[in-house]
Amino acid sequence: MTMQKQWRQAKRLARQALAVSDRQIKSEQIRQRVVAEPAFQNAGRIACYLKMLGEVDADGIIQAAWKSTKKVYLPVVTERHKALVFAPFTTDSDLTKDYLGMSIPNVSPTLFCSPQWLDVVIMPLVAFDKDRNRIGQGGGFYDRTFAFKSDVSNSEHGLLKPVLIGVAFDVQRVIGTITTRDWDVRPDIIITETSRY
């Protein structure tokens, strides 16, 4: 088993081992830090997620975005090995499941938003290091979707949006350095209950 797989397995277990009450408290602390970020405050369109498998509960971030009249989107997996698209999510949205079992807004695909139109993306992490290298669930969806951010030639065309904010609990940080590959996309910011990287 590679170190990457070992870390993914260990940090999933560490995050799931947190007591529900601890997870709620830490998620609220993370929410406070995220909404204080200038990128969040200045954003008009924010993508977030609905938690699964012990992830940081981002519901408070979504509520804060709605309260400040931001447009909120959720990621949608349309096919394996494809980039994510983003569906509008409102207080009135009906939810359905995508083919991976994730809850998504039940809206027409004509309403999907391209990732380049987003201002901020709140993304869950499985593990991370002090240099903001990350380990995700292993599907590569965020890497494929935001590969354009790694292309330096895009910076002159204003395509460095959205700001990618990874959220995780302190227990998900690895001691050491996560080995990255050419296609790995690093969050611009990682926020935990106690720190900002």
Backbone as CSV, one residue per row, in Angstrom:
resi,resn,N_x,N_y,N_z,CA_x,CA_y,CA_z,C_x,C_y,C_z
1,MET,0.846,-1.181,0.000,0.000,0.000,0.000,0.893,1.246,0.000
2,THR,0.593,2.185,-0.892,1.385,3.411,-0.974,1.123,4.297,0.242
3,MET,2.045,5.233,0.472,1.880,6.172,1.586,0.591,6.971,1.413
4,GLN,0.282,7.355,0.158,-0.938,8.117,-0.133,-2.173,7.345,0.334
5,LYS,-2.219,6.071,0.007,-3.369,5.236,0.398,-3.423,5.047,1.910
6,GLN,-2.247,4.889,2.526,-2.207,4.747,3.986,-2.743,6.002,4.664
7,TRP,-2.296,7.166,4.181,-2.777,8.424,4.755,-4.274,8.587,4.540
8,ARG,-4.749,8.257,3.324,-6.184,8.387,3.040,-6.983,7.534,4.022
9,GLN,-6.551,6.299,4.210,-7.263,5.389,5.109,-7.190,5.885,6.559
10,ALA,-5.999,6.270,7.000,-5.816,6.697,8.395,-6.584,7.981,8.701
11,LYS,-6.573,8.930,7.778,-7.226,10.217,8.045,-8.743,10.124,7.911
12,ARG,-9.239,9.223,7.085,-10.688,8.971,7.063,-11.130,8.434,8.421
13,LEU,-10.358,7.482,8.936,-10.687,6.899,10.240,-10.584,7.945,11.349
14,ALA,-9.558,8.802,11.281,-9.372,9.831,12.312,-10.546,10.801,12.325
15,ARG,-10.996,11.177,11.154,-12.108,12.142,11.107,-13.410,11.483,11.547
16,GLN,-13.600,10.216,11.188,-14.820,9.514,11.605,-14.809,9.189,13.091
17,ALA,-13.611,9.131,13.691,-13.503,8.826,15.120,-13.883,10.014,16.000
18,LEU,-13.957,11.204,15.415,-14.376,12.366,16.203,-15.814,12.166,16.667
19,ALA,-16.079,12.497,17.908,-17.452,12.428,18.416,-18.322,13.395,17.619
20,VAL,-19.586,13.053,17.451,-20.504,13.899,16.686,-20.509,15.318,17.241
21,SER,-20.547,15.448,18.565,-20.569,16.790,19.172,-19.276,17.552,18.868
22,ASP,-18.129,16.859,18.889,-16.855,17.505,18.543,-16.863,17.964,17.090
23,ARG,-17.379,17.106,16.223,-17.448,17.445,14.800,-18.307,18.693,14.584
24,GLN,-19.411,18.782,15.318,-20.290,19.955,15.190,-19.592,21.227,15.668
25,ILE,-18.926,21.143,16.806,-18.217,22.312,17.350,-17.104,22.747,16.401
26,LYS,-16.313,21.792,15.937,-15.198,22.103,15.040,-15.706,22.634,13.696
27,SER,-16.801,22.076,13.199,-17.383,22.568,11.940,-17.832,24.014,12.080
28,GLU,-18.385,24.367,13.230,-18.804,25.752,13.471,-17.589,26.674,13.533
29,GLN,-16.503,26.217,14.152,-15.283,27.027,14.197,-14.730,27.241,12.782
30,ILE,-14.795,26.201,11.970,-14.348,26.309,10.576,-15.247,27.280,9.816
31,ARG,-16.554,27.190,10.033,-17.494,28.107,9.371,-17.123,29.555,9.670
32,GLN,-16.855,29.846,10.945,-16.511,31.214,11.331,-15.267,31.701,10.592
33,ARG,-14.285,30.831,10.452,-13.046,31.207,9.764,-13.286,31.407,8.265
34,VAL,-14.085,30.517,7.663,-14.350,30.616,6.221,-15.085,31.912,5.894
35,VAL,-16.146,32.210,6.631,-16.943,33.403,6.298,-16.188,34.701,6.580
36,ALA,-15.109,34.638,7.359,-14.274,35.818,7.605,-13.261,36.051,6.483
37,GLU,-13.079,35.066,5.612,-12.124,35.195,4.508,-12.598,36.268,3.523
38,PRO,-11.716,37.187,3.122,-12.097,38.191,2.123,-12.645,37.567,0.834
39,ALA,-12.073,36.455,0.402,-12.561,35.810,-0.828,-14.023,35.413,-0.684
40,PHE,-14.398,34.899,0.478,-15.789,34.525,0.725,-16.663,35.774,0.781
41,GLN,-16.222,36.770,1.512,-17.026,37.985,1.683,-17.277,38.699,0.361
42,ASN,-16.306,38.653,-0.553,-16.427,39.351,-1.835,-17.059,38.503,-2.932
43,ALA,-17.332,37.253,-2.658,-17.837,36.334,-3.688,-19.319,36.549,-3.957
44,GLY,-19.699,36.334,-5.203,-21.114,36.333,-5.579,-21.631,34.922,-5.779
45,ARG,-20.744,34.040,-6.302,-21.115,32.643,-6.563,-20.171,31.723,-5.796
46,ILE,-20.755,30.886,-4.960,-19.971,29.979,-4.123,-20.436,28.550,-4.348
47,ALA,-19.476,27.655,-4.554,-19.800,26.228,-4.591,-19.420,25.633,-3.248
48,CYS,-20.263,24.758,-2.760,-20.009,24.093,-1.491,-20.383,22.623,-1.667
49,TYR,-20.627,21.911,-0.605,-20.958,20.488,-0.687,-21.831,20.129,0.502
50,LEU,-22.495,19.001,0.390,-23.244,18.433,1.513,-22.410,17.295,2.069
51,LYS,-22.202,17.292,3.366,-21.243,16.369,3.995,-21.616,14.901,3.823
52,MET,-20.560,14.094,3.778,-20.665,12.640,3.756,-19.513,12.091,4.592
53,LEU,-19.679,10.925,5.146,-18.579,10.162,5.741,-17.706,10.942,6.720
54,GLY,-18.302,11.713,7.604,-17.537,12.403,8.637,-16.860,13.680,8.196
55,GLU,-17.170,14.174,6.996,-16.560,15.411,6.519,-16.994,16.592,7.383
56,VAL,-16.264,17.700,7.244,-16.668,18.952,7.883,-18.092,19.262,7.424
57,ASP,-18.953,19.595,8.376,-20.334,19.951,8.053,-20.337,21.375,7.504
58,ALA,-20.615,21.499,6.219,-20.578,22.806,5.550,-21.937,23.490,5.512
59,ASP,-22.948,22.914,6.166,-24.287,23.527,6.140,-24.265,24.970,6.653
60,GLY,-23.478,25.241,7.682,-23.394,26.596,8.219,-22.785,27.577,7.226
61,ILE,-21.845,27.101,6.426,-21.245,27.944,5.383,-22.295,28.269,4.326
62,ILE,-23.075,27.258,3.952,-24.144,27.464,2.969,-25.162,28.468,3.503
63,GLN,-25.558,28.297,4.768,-26.524,29.222,5.375,-25.987,30.656,5.381
64,ALA,-24.707,30.813,5.712,-24.096,32.150,5.730,-24.074,32.758,4.331
65,ALA,-23.819,31.935,3.328,-23.817,32.428,1.943,-25.209,32.902,1.544
66,TRP,-26.229,32.096,1.854,-27.603,32.505,1.536,-27.972,33.796,2.253
67,LYS,-27.589,33.875,3.523,-27.938,35.054,4.329,-27.345,36.330,3.734
68,SER,-26.182,36.204,3.119,-25.548,37.376,2.503,-25.842,37.456,1.001
69,THR,-26.906,36.789,0.578,-27.444,36.813,-0.800,-26.462,36.354,-1.876
70,LYS,-25.587,35.430,-1.506,-24.704,34.830,-2.499,-25.441,33.680,-3.184
71,LYS,-25.074,33.401,-4.424,-25.622,32.238,-5.119,-24.784,31.031,-4.719
72,VAL,-25.456,29.943,-4.377,-24.778,28.734,-3.909,-24.988,27.620,-4.931
73,TYR,-23.931,26.848,-5.153,-23.961,25.727,-6.087,-23.394,24.491,-5.400
74,LEU,-23.872,23.323,-5.826,-23.333,22.051,-5.342,-22.709,21.304,-6.506
75,PRO,-21.641,20.527,-6.243,-21.008,19.765,-7.321,-21.891,18.611,-7.773
76,VAL,-21.829,18.352,-9.078,-22.591,17.257,-9.678,-21.629,16.408,-10.502
77,VAL,-21.643,15.111,-10.251,-20.872,14.168,-11.053,-21.808,13.644,-12.134
78,THR,-21.503,13.964,-13.381,-22.352,13.494,-14.477,-21.864,12.160,-15.023
79,GLU,-20.550,11.966,-15.032,-19.950,10.712,-15.488,-18.609,10.535,-14.791
80,ARG,-18.241,9.278,-14.611,-16.919,8.993,-14.058,-15.872,9.502,-15.048
81,HIS,-14.773,10.008,-14.554,-13.657,10.530,-15.352,-13.994,11.817,-16.093
82,LYS,-15.038,12.512,-15.679,-15.381,13.816,-16.258,-15.213,14.885,-15.183
83,ALA,-15.149,16.129,-15.625,-15.086,17.246,-14.683,-16.446,17.424,-14.016
84,LEU,-16.428,18.022,-12.843,-17.667,18.356,-12.144,-18.365,19.517,-12.839
85,VAL,-19.673,19.545,-12.722,-20.449,20.742,-13.039,-21.129,21.137,-11.735
86,PHE,-21.742,22.309,-11.715,-22.285,22.815,-10.459,-23.732,23.243,-10.647
87,ALA,-24.604,22.707,-9.781,-26.037,22.973,-9.859,-26.432,24.012,-8.820
88,PRO,-27.304,24.953,-9.191,-27.758,25.948,-8.220,-28.515,25.292,-7.074
89,PHE,-28.259,25.784,-5.868,-28.844,25.222,-4.657,-29.450,26.358,-3.846
90,THR,-30.761,26.295,-3.636,-31.468,27.335,-2.888,-32.196,26.702,-1.705
91,THR,-32.799,27.540,-0.894,-33.563,27.036,0.252,-34.763,26.207,-0.203
92,ASP,-35.191,26.386,-1.444,-36.348,25.655,-1.975,-35.966,24.443,-2.817
93,SER,-34.686,24.151,-2.944,-34.250,23.069,-3.833,-34.734,21.706,-3.366
94,ASP,-35.239,20.926,-4.312,-35.483,19.506,-4.078,-34.183,18.784,-4.381
95,LEU,-33.880,17.755,-3.594,-32.643,17.011,-3.809,-32.933,15.653,-4.417
96,THR,-31.987,15.199,-5.212,-32.017,13.855,-5.763,-30.600,13.306,-5.599
97,LYS,-30.317,12.134,-6.117,-28.974,11.545,-6.010,-28.348,11.467,-7.395
98,ASP,-27.042,11.713,-7.449,-26.352,11.457,-8.707,-25.951,9.986,-8.727
99,TYR,-25.262,9.577,-9.762,-24.999,8.146,-9.886,-23.992,7.622,-8.861
100,LEU,-23.307,8.519,-8.152,-22.419,8.092,-7.066,-23.114,8.111,-5.710
101,GLY,-24.389,8.529,-5.705,-25.140,8.564,-4.457,-25.033,9.865,-3.688
102,MET,-24.416,10.886,-4.294,-24.325,12.194,-3.636,-25.628,12.957,-3.831
103,SER,-26.040,13.685,-2.806,-27.238,14.521,-2.913,-26.933,15.737,-3.774
104,ILE,-27.807,15.969,-4.763,-27.639,17.100,-5.676,-28.992,17.757,-5.914
105,PRO,-28.995,19.038,-6.260,-30.262,19.696,-6.587,-30.898,19.063,-7.823
106,ASN,-32.198,18.891,-7.769,-32.945,18.310,-8.885,-33.341,19.444,-9.836
107,VAL,-32.390,19.839,-10.693,-32.612,20.944,-11.627,-32.232,20.512,-13.036
108,SER,-32.690,21.267,-13.998,-32.352,21.011,-15.396,-30.858,21.235,-15.615
109,PRO,-30.204,20.369,-16.400,-28.786,20.578,-16.717,-28.513,21.931,-17.385
110,THR,-29.531,22.543,-17.962,-29.324,23.862,-18.580,-28.993,24.927,-17.535
111,LEU,-29.254,24.635,-16.259,-28.958,25.586,-15.182,-27.583,25.363,-14.551
112,PHE,-26.870,24.308,-14.979,-25.557,24.024,-14.406,-24.599,25.187,-14.682
113,CYS,-23.694,25.386,-13.745,-22.701,26.459,-13.823,-21.331,25.848,-14.123
114,SER,-20.599,26.480,-15.009,-19.232,26.073,-15.307,-18.320,26.483,-14.147
115,PRO,-17.276,25.710,-13.856,-16.404,26.053,-12.726,-15.731,27.420,-12.863
116,GLN,-15.483,27.857,-14.079,-14.830,29.150,-14.283,-15.695,30.329,-13.846
117,TRP,-17.000,30.117,-13.718,-17.903,31.206,-13.335,-18.039,31.347,-11.819
118,LEU,-17.480,30.414,-11.085,-17.563,30.468,-9.624,-16.508,31.420,-9.067
119,ASP,-16.801,32.013,-7.935,-15.831,32.881,-7.266,-15.045,32.128,-6.194
120,VAL,-15.724,31.256,-5.466,-15.110,30.480,-4.384,-15.669,29.067,-4.431
121,VAL,-14.801,28.094,-4.174,-15.234,26.701,-4.042,-14.758,26.189,-2.692
122,ILE,-15.706,25.743,-1.878,-15.390,25.111,-0.596,-15.314,23.619,-0.871
123,MET,-14.155,23.027,-0.634,-13.958,21.621,-0.976,-13.544,20.796,0.238
124,PRO,-14.127,19.606,0.379,-13.730,18.729,1.484,-12.394,18.063,1.171
125,LEU,-11.666,17.706,2.201,-10.385,17.019,2.054,-10.396,15.763,2.906
126,VAL,-9.600,14.790,2.507,-9.383,13.624,3.367,-8.134,13.850,4.207
127,ALA,-7.083,14.394,3.575,-5.828,14.665,4.284,-5.137,15.845,3.613
128,PHE,-4.243,16.500,4.360,-3.484,17.623,3.810,-2.188,17.766,4.586
129,ASP,-1.245,18.530,4.005,-0.003,18.829,4.718,0.143,20.346,4.885
130,LYS,1.212,20.766,5.531,1.407,22.189,5.842,1.571,23.050,4.595
131,ASP,1.887,22.430,3.455,2.079,23.168,2.202,0.823,23.185,1.333
132,ARG,-0.296,22.766,1.891,-1.600,22.740,1.223,-1.721,21.658,0.150
133,ASN,-0.814,20.702,0.157,-1.020,19.538,-0.702,-2.149,18.739,-0.078
134,ARG,-2.966,18.113,-0.904,-4.165,17.461,-0.386,-4.311,16.050,-0.930
135,ILE,-5.063,15.278,-0.175,-5.535,13.977,-0.631,-7.051,14.055,-0.571
136,GLY,-7.688,13.771,-1.698,-9.146,13.771,-1.762,-9.683,12.357,-1.633
137,GLN,-10.913,12.173,-2.077,-11.555,10.859,-1.982,-10.908,9.828,-2.912
138,GLY,-10.222,10.295,-3.953,-9.549,9.360,-4.850,-10.138,9.300,-6.244
139,GLY,-11.221,10.033,-6.486,-11.845,10.014,-7.812,-11.243,11.001,-8.794
140,GLY,-10.488,11.972,-8.313,-9.856,12.959,-9.184,-10.788,14.022,-9.735
141,PHE,-12.009,14.109,-9.204,-12.991,15.042,-9.770,-12.561,16.504,-9.625
142,TYR,-12.109,16.889,-8.440,-11.695,18.283,-8.254,-10.440,18.586,-9.072
143,ASP,-9.519,17.625,-9.173,-8.308,17.835,-9.974,-8.660,18.067,-11.442
144,ARG,-9.535,17.245,-11.994,-9.939,17.426,-13.394,-10.676,18.748,-13.594
145,THR,-11.555,19.054,-12.666,-12.404,20.238,-12.806,-11.607,21.530,-12.763
146,PHE,-10.605,21.589,-11.906,-9.873,22.841,-11.716,-8.451,22.790,-12.264
147,ALA,-8.198,21.887,-13.198,-6.877,21.796,-13.826,-6.491,23.119,-14.484
148,PHE,-7.472,23.862,-14.975,-7.179,25.140,-15.643,-6.481,26.129,-14.711
149,LYS,-6.639,25.971,-13.392,-5.984,26.886,-12.450,-4.472,26.677,-12.409
150,SER,-4.010,25.508,-12.841,-2.580,25.216,-12.830,-1.880,25.748,-14.072
151,ASP,-2.654,26.139,-15.076,-2.094,26.626,-16.332,-1.762,28.105,-16.181
152,VAL,-0.465,28.407,-16.054,-0.023,29.781,-15.812,-0.480,30.717,-16.923
153,SER,-0.584,30.221,-18.153,-0.988,31.088,-19.267,-2.403,31.617,-19.083
154,ASN,-3.216,30.945,-18.261,-4.581,31.416,-18.022,-4.627,32.642,-17.128
155,SER,-3.566,32.882,-16.361,-3.611,33.981,-15.398,-3.816,35.326,-16.077
156,GLU,-3.295,35.495,-17.282,-3.467,36.779,-17.963,-4.888,36.962,-18.476
157,HIS,-5.658,35.893,-18.520,-7.041,35.973,-18.993,-8.036,35.976,-17.837
158,GLY,-7.555,36.097,-16.623,-8.445,36.182,-15.465,-9.101,34.870,-15.090
159,LEU,-8.494,33.743,-15.438,-9.117,32.454,-15.157,-8.581,31.803,-13.887
160,LEU,-7.967,32.586,-13.007,-7.475,31.983,-11.775,-8.573,31.826,-10.730
161,LYS,-9.745,32.408,-10.988,-10.910,32.108,-10.154,-11.325,30.688,-10.497
162,PRO,-11.963,30.038,-9.655,-12.357,30.436,-8.317,-11.236,30.213,-7.299
163,VAL,-11.390,30.855,-6.161,-10.499,30.588,-5.031,-10.945,29.262,-4.425
164,LEU,-10.014,28.322,-4.330,-10.322,27.001,-3.770,-9.985,27.003,-2.285
165,ILE,-10.993,26.780,-1.457,-10.798,26.732,-0.005,-11.091,25.315,0.471
166,GLY,-10.041,24.618,0.868,-10.212,23.285,1.436,-10.548,23.399,2.911
167,VAL,-11.473,22.573,3.366,-11.827,22.561,4.788,-11.604,21.163,5.350
168,ALA,-11.023,21.125,6.541,-10.705,19.845,7.174,-10.537,20.065,8.671
169,PHE,-10.551,18.977,9.399,-10.264,19.026,10.833,-8.756,18.907,11.037
170,ASP,-8.257,19.450,12.153,-6.825,19.361,12.454,-6.316,17.923,12.398
171,VAL,-7.123,16.959,12.821,-6.676,15.558,12.843,-6.395,15.017,11.441
172,GLN,-6.787,15.750,10.409,-6.571,15.287,9.039,-5.223,15.738,8.469
173,ARG,-4.496,16.573,9.215,-3.182,17.005,8.736,-2.177,15.879,8.928
174,VAL,-1.368,15.652,7.902,-0.318,14.643,7.999,0.981,15.326,8.413
175,ILE,1.808,14.592,9.129,3.152,15.064,9.441,4.026,14.518,8.323
176,GLY,4.657,15.402,7.611,5.400,15.008,6.425,4.825,15.741,5.224
177,THR,5.285,15.345,4.054,4.851,15.999,2.823,4.129,15.007,1.936
178,ILE,2.962,15.403,1.468,2.205,14.570,0.534,2.844,14.708,-0.840
179,THR,3.173,13.589,-1.435,3.740,13.595,-2.777,2.647,13.949,-3.774
180,THR,2.934,14.937,-4.610,1.936,15.363,-5.589,2.336,14.889,-6.982
181,ARG,1.339,14.834,-7.833,1.552,14.495,-9.234,1.204,15.723,-10.073
182,ASP,1.587,15.692,-11.342,1.392,16.860,-12.210,-0.048,17.344,-12.236
183,TRP,-0.989,16.431,-12.129,-2.407,16.796,-12.277,-3.074,17.196,-10.956
184,ASP,-2.369,17.074,-9.842,-2.963,17.421,-8.547,-3.156,18.934,-8.432
185,VAL,-4.339,19.334,-8.033,-4.654,20.749,-7.831,-4.633,21.039,-6.333
186,ARG,-3.844,22.031,-5.967,-3.692,22.401,-4.562,-4.675,23.518,-4.223
187,PRO,-5.379,23.408,-3.098,-6.247,24.515,-2.679,-5.433,25.792,-2.470
188,ASP,-6.073,26.929,-2.702,-5.420,28.211,-2.440,-5.299,28.454,-0.940
189,ILE,-6.253,27.928,-0.193,-6.319,28.101,1.266,-6.847,26.791,1.852
190,ILE,-6.335,26.394,3.004,-6.945,25.303,3.771,-7.263,25.857,5.153
191,ILE,-8.480,25.600,5.591,-8.929,26.094,6.891,-9.349,24.921,7.767
192,THR,-8.816,24.915,8.993,-9.235,23.947,10.007,-9.860,24.732,11.159
193,GLU,-10.219,24.032,12.204,-10.834,24.716,13.347,-9.855,25.640,14.074
194,THR,-8.537,25.434,13.886,-7.564,26.276,14.594,-6.602,27.024,13.684
195,SER,-6.535,26.657,12.414,-5.456,27.190,11.571,-5.915,27.540,10.161
196,ARG,-5.090,28.352,9.525,-5.252,28.706,8.110,-3.919,28.439,7.429
197,TYR,-3.946,27.670,6.367,-2.725,27.351,5.618,-2.797,28.001,4.245
